[in-house]
PDB file of C-alpha atoms in Angstrom:
ATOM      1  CA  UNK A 457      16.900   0.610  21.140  1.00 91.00           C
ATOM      2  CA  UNK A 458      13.821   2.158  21.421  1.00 96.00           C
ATOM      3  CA  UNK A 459      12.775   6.018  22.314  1.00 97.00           C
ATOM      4  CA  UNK A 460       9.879   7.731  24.057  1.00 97.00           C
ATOM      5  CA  UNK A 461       8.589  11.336  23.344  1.00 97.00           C
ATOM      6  CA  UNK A 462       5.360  12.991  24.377  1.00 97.00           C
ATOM      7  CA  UNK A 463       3.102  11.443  21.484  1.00 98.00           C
ATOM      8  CA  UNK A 464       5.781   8.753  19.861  1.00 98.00           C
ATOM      9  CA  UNK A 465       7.585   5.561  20.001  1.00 98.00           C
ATOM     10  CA  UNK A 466      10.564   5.419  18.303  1.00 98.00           C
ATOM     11  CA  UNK A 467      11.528   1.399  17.870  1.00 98.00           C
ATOM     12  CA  UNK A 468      13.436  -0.989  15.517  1.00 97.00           C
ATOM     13  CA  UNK A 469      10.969  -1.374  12.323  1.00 97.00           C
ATOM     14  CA  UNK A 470       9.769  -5.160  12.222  1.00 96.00           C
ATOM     15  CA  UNK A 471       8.428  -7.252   8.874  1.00 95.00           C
ATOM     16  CA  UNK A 472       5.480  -7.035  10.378  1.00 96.00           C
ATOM     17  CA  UNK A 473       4.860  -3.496   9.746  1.00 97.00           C
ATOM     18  CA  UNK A 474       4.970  -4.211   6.130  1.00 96.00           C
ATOM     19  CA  UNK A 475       1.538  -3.064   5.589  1.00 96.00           C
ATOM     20  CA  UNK A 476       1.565   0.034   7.750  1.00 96.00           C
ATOM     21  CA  UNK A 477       4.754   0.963   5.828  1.00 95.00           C
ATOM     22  CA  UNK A 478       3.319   0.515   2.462  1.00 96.00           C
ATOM     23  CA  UNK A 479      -0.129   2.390   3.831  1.00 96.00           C
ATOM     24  CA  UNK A 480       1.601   5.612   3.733  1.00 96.00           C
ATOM     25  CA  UNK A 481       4.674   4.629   1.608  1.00 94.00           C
ATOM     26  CA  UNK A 482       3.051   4.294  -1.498  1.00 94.00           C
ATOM     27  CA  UNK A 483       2.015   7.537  -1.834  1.00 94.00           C
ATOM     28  CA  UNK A 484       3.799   9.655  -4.709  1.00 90.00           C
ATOM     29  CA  UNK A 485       4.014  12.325  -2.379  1.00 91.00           C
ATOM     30  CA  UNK A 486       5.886  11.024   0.846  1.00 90.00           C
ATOM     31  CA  UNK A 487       8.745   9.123  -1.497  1.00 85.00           C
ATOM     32  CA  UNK A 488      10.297  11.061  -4.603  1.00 84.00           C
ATOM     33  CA  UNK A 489      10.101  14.473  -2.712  1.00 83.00           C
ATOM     34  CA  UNK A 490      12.244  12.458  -0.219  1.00 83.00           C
ATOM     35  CA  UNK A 491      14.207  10.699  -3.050  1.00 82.00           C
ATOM     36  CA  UNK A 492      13.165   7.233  -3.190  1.00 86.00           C
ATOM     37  CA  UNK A 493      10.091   5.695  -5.413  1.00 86.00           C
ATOM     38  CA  UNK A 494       7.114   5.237  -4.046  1.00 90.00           C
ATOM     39  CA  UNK A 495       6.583   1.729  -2.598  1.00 93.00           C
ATOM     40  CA  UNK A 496       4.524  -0.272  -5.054  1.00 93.00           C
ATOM     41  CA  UNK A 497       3.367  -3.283  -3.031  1.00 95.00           C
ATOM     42  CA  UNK A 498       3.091  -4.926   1.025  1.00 95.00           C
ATOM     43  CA  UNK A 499       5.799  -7.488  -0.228  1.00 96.00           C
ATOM     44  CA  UNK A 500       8.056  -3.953  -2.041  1.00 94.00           C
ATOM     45  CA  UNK A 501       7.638  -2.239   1.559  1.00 95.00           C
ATOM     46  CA  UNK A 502       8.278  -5.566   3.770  1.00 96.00           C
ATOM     47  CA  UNK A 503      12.066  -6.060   1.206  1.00 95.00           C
ATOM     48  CA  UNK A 504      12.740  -2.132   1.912  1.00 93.00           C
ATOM     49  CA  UNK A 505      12.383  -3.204   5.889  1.00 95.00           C
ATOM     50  CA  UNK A 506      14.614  -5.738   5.808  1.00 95.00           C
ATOM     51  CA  UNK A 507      17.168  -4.091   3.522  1.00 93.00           C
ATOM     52  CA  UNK A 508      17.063  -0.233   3.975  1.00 92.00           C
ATOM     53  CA  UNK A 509      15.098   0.377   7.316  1.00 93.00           C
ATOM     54  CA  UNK A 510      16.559  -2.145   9.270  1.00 92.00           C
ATOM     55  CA  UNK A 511      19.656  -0.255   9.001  1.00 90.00           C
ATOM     56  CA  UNK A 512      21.300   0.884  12.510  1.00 90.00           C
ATOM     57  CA  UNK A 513      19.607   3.441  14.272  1.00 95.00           C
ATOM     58  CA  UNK A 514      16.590   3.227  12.265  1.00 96.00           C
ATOM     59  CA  UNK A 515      13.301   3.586  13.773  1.00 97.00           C
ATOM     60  CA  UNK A 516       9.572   3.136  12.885  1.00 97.00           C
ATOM     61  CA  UNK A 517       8.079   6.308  14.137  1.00 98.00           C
ATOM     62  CA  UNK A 518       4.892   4.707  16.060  1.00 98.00           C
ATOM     63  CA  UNK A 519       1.946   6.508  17.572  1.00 98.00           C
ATOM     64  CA  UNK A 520       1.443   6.192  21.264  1.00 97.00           C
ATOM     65  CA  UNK A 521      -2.453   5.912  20.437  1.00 97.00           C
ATOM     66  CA  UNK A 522      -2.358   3.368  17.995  1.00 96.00           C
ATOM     67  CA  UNK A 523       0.958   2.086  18.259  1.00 96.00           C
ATOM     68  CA  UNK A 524       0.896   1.764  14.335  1.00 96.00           C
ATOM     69  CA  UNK A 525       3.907   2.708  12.384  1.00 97.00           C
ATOM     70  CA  UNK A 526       3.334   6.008  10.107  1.00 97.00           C
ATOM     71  CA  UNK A 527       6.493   6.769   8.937  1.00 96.00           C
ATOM     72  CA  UNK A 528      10.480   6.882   9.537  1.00 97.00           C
ATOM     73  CA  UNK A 529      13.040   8.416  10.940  1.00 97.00           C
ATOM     74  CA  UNK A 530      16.912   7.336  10.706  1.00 96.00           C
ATOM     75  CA  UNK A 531      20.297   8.615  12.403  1.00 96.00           C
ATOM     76  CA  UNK A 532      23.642   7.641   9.935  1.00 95.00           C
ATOM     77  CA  UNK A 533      26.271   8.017  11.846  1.00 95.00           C
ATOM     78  CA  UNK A 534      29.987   8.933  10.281  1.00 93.00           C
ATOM     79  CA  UNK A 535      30.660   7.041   6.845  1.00 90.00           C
ATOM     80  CA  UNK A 536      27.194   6.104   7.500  1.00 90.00           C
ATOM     81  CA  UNK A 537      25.752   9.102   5.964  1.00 88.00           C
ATOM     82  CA  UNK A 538      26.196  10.177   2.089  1.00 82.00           C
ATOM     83  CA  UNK A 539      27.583  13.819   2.809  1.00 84.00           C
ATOM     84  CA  UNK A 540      30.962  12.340   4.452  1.00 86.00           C
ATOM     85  CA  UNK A 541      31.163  12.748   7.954  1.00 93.00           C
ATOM     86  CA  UNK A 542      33.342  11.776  10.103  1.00 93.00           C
ATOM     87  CA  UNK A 543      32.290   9.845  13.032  1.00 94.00           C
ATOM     88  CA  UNK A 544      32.014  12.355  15.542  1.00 96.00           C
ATOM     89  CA  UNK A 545      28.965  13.491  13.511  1.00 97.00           C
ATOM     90  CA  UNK A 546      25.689  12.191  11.992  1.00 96.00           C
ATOM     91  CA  UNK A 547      23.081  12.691   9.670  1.00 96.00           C
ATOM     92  CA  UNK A 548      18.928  13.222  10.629  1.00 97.00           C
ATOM     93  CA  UNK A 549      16.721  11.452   7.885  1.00 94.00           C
ATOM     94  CA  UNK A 550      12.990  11.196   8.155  1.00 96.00           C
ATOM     95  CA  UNK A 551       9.590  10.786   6.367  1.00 95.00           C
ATOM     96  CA  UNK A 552       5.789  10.686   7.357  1.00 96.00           C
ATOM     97  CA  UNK A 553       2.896   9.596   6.020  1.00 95.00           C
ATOM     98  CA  UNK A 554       0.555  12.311   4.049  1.00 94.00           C
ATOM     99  CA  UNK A 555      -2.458  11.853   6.836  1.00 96.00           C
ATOM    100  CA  UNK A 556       0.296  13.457   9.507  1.00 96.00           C
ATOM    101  CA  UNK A 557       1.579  16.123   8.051  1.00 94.00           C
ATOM    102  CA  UNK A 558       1.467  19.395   9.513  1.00 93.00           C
ATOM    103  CA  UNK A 559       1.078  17.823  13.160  1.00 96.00           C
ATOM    104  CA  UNK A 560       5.007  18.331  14.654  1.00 96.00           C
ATOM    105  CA  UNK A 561       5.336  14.573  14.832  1.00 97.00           C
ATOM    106  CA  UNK A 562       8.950  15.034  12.730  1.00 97.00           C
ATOM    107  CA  UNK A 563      10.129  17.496  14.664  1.00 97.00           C
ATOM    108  CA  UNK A 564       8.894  15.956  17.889  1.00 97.00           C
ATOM    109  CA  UNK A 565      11.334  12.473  16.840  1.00 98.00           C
ATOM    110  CA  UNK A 566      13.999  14.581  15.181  1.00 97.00           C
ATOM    111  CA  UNK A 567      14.563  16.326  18.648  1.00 97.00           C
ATOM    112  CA  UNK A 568      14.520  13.344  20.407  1.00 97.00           C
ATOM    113  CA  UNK A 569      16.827  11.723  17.867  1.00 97.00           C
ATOM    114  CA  UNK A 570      19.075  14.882  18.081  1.00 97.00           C
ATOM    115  CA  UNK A 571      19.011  14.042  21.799  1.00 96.00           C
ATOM    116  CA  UNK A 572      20.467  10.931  21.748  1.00 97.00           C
ATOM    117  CA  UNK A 573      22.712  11.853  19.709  1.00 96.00           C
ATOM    118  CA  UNK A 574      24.360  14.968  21.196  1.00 97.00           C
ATOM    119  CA  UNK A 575      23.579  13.313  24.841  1.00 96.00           C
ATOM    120  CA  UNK A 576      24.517   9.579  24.613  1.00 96.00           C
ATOM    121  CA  UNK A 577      26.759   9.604  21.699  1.00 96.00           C
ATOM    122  CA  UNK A 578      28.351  12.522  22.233  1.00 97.00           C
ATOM    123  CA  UNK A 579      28.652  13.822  18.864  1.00 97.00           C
ATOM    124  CA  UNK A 580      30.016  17.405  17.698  1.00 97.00           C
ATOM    125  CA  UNK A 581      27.856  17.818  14.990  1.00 97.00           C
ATOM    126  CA  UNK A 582      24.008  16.726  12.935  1.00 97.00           C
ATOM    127  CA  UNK A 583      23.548  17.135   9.743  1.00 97.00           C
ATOM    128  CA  UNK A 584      19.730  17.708   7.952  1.00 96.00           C
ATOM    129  CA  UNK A 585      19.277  17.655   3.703  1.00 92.00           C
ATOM    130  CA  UNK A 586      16.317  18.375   1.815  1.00 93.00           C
ATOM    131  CA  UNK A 587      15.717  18.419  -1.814  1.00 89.00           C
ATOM    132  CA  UNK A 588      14.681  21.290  -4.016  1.00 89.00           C
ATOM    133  CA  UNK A 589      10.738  21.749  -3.228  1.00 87.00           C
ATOM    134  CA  UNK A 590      10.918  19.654  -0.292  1.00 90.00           C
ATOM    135  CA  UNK A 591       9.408  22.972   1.900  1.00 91.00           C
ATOM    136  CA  UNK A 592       8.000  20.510   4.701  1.00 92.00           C
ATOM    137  CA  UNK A 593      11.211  19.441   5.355  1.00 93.00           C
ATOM    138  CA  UNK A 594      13.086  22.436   5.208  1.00 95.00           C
ATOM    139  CA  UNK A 595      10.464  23.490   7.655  1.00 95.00           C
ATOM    140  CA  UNK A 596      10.998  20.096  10.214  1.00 96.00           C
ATOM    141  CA  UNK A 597      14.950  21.464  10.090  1.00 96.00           C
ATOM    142  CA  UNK A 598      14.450  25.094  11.114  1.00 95.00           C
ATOM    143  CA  UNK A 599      11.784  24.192  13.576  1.00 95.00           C
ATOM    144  CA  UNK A 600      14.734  21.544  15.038  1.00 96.00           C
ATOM    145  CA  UNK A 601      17.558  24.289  14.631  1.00 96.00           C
ATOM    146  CA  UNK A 602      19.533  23.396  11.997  1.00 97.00           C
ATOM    147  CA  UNK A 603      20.746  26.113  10.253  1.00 96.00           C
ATOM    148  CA  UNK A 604      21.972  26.179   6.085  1.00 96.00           C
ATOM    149  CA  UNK A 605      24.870  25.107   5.251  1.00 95.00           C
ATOM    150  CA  UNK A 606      25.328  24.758   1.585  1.00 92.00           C
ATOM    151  CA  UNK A 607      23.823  23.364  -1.426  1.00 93.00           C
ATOM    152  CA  UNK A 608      25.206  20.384  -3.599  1.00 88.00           C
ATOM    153  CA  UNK A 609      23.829  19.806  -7.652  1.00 88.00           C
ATOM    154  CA  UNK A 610      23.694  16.668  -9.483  1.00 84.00           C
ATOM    155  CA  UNK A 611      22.966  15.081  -6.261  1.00 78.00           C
ATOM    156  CA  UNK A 612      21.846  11.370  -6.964  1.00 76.00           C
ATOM    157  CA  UNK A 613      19.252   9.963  -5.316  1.00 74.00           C
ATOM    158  CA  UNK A 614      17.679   6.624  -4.512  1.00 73.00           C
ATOM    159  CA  UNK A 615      15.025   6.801  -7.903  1.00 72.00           C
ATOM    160  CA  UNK A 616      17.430   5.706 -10.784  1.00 71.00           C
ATOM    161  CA  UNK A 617      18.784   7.910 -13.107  1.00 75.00           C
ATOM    162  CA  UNK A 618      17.541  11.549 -11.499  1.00 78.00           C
ATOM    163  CA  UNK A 619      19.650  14.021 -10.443  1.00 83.00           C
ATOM    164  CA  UNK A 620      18.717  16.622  -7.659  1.00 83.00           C
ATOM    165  CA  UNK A 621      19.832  19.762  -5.879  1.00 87.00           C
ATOM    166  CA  UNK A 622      20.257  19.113  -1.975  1.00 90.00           C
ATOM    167  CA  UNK A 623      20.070  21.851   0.340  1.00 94.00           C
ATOM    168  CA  UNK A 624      22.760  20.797   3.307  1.00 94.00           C
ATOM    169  CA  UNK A 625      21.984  22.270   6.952  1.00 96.00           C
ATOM    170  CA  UNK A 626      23.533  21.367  10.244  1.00 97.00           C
ATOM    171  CA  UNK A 627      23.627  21.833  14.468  1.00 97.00           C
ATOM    172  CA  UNK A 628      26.499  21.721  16.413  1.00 96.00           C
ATOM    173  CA  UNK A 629      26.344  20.510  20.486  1.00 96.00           C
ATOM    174  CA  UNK A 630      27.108  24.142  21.371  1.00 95.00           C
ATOM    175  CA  UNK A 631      23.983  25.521  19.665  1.00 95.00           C
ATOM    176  CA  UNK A 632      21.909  22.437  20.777  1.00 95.00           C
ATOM    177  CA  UNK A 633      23.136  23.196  23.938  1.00 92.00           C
ATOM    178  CA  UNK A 634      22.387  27.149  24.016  1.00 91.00           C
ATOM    179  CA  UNK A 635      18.716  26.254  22.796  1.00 89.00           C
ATOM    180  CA  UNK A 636      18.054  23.619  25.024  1.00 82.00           C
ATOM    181  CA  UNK A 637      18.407  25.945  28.223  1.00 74.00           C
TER     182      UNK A 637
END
C-alpha cells in the first residue's frame, strides 16, 4: 500500500533504498534517541530493510521532490506493537533523518497514518511512545493529538543491554474525530 500527503509518499521500503536509509540512519542522533543503534554500514541498513522495515504497514517516508527515502514511519497493529494492544488498536512509530527535522514532515505522515487507521481500519484507539529526552518526538505526538498516558521504567529497547523510561500517549476515534471537524 502506498499513501499520499501534501509533500510525502508513504510506500513499502525496497533494498534498494539501502543507501538512502543508511544516509540518515547512521547518524547517532536519529537511532539511540529512538532506541535502536545507529546503522553502521549500506549492507547493516539494506539487512534492517529486509528484516525490521519490511514489516507490515511499514513505509519509507519519501519526498515528493526527490522521491528519495529520508526516514520511517510504521503502524503495529494489535500484538503487533510492544505495549499490548489488542487488535482494535495500534501503535504510531517513526524516525527522520537529522537534515529534516523541524520541517512537520512526521507529523504530516503520522496524520495520514492515523488516517488510515481510524478511517480504513477502523480502529478504537493509537498509541505514540517516546523515550526520556526524546523532546522532538514528544513534540510530533502533541502536534498529532495524542495525549499522555503513562510512563513505563526498565523499558528495553532495541540497543542491547539498556534500559529506558518510555513515556506512553494515545488518541481515541472520538477525539480524532472531534479534531478533524
Amino acid at each position: 500500500m502506498t499513501f499520499e500527503t501534501e509533500r510525502l509518499i508513504l510506500r513499502p521500503w525496497e533494498e534498494t533504498d539501502a543507501e538512502e536509509c543508511y544516509r540518515y540512519a547512521q547518524d547517532p542522533q536519529v537511532g539511540p534517541i529512538a532506541g535502536w543503534a545507529a546503522h553502521t554500514s549500506v549492507e547493516n541498513s539494506r539487512e534492517i530493510i529486509k528484516t525490521v522495515l519490511s514489516a507490515p504497514e511499514t513505509y519509507a517516508v519519501v519526498l515528493k521532490t526527490t522521491g528519495l527515502p529520508v526516514g520511517s514511519i510504521g503502524l503495529m497493529l494489535g500484538k503487533a506493537s510492544n505495549i499490548g494492544l489488542p487488535d482494535s488498536e495500534g501503535e504510531i512509530g517513526y524516525w527522520i533523518g537529522v537534515p529534516y527535522w523541524g520541517q512537520g514532515l512526521i507529523p504530516e505522515a503520522v496524520r495520514e497514518l492515523m488516517r488510515y487507521g481510524f478511517e480504513e481500519l477502523k480502529l478504537e484507539k493509537m498509541w505514540c511512545g517516546y523515550f526520556d529526552g526524546n523532546e522532538k518526538s514528544k513534540r510530533v505526538q502533541e502536534k498529532c493529538g495524542f495525549r499522555y498516558h503513562h510512563t513505563k521504567e526498565n523499558v528495553p529497547c532495541a540497543i542491547e543491554g539498556l534500559l529506558r523510561t518510555e513515556h506512553i500517549t494515545c488518541i481515541t476515534r472520538e477525539e480524532w474525530l472531534k479534531s478533524n471537524k
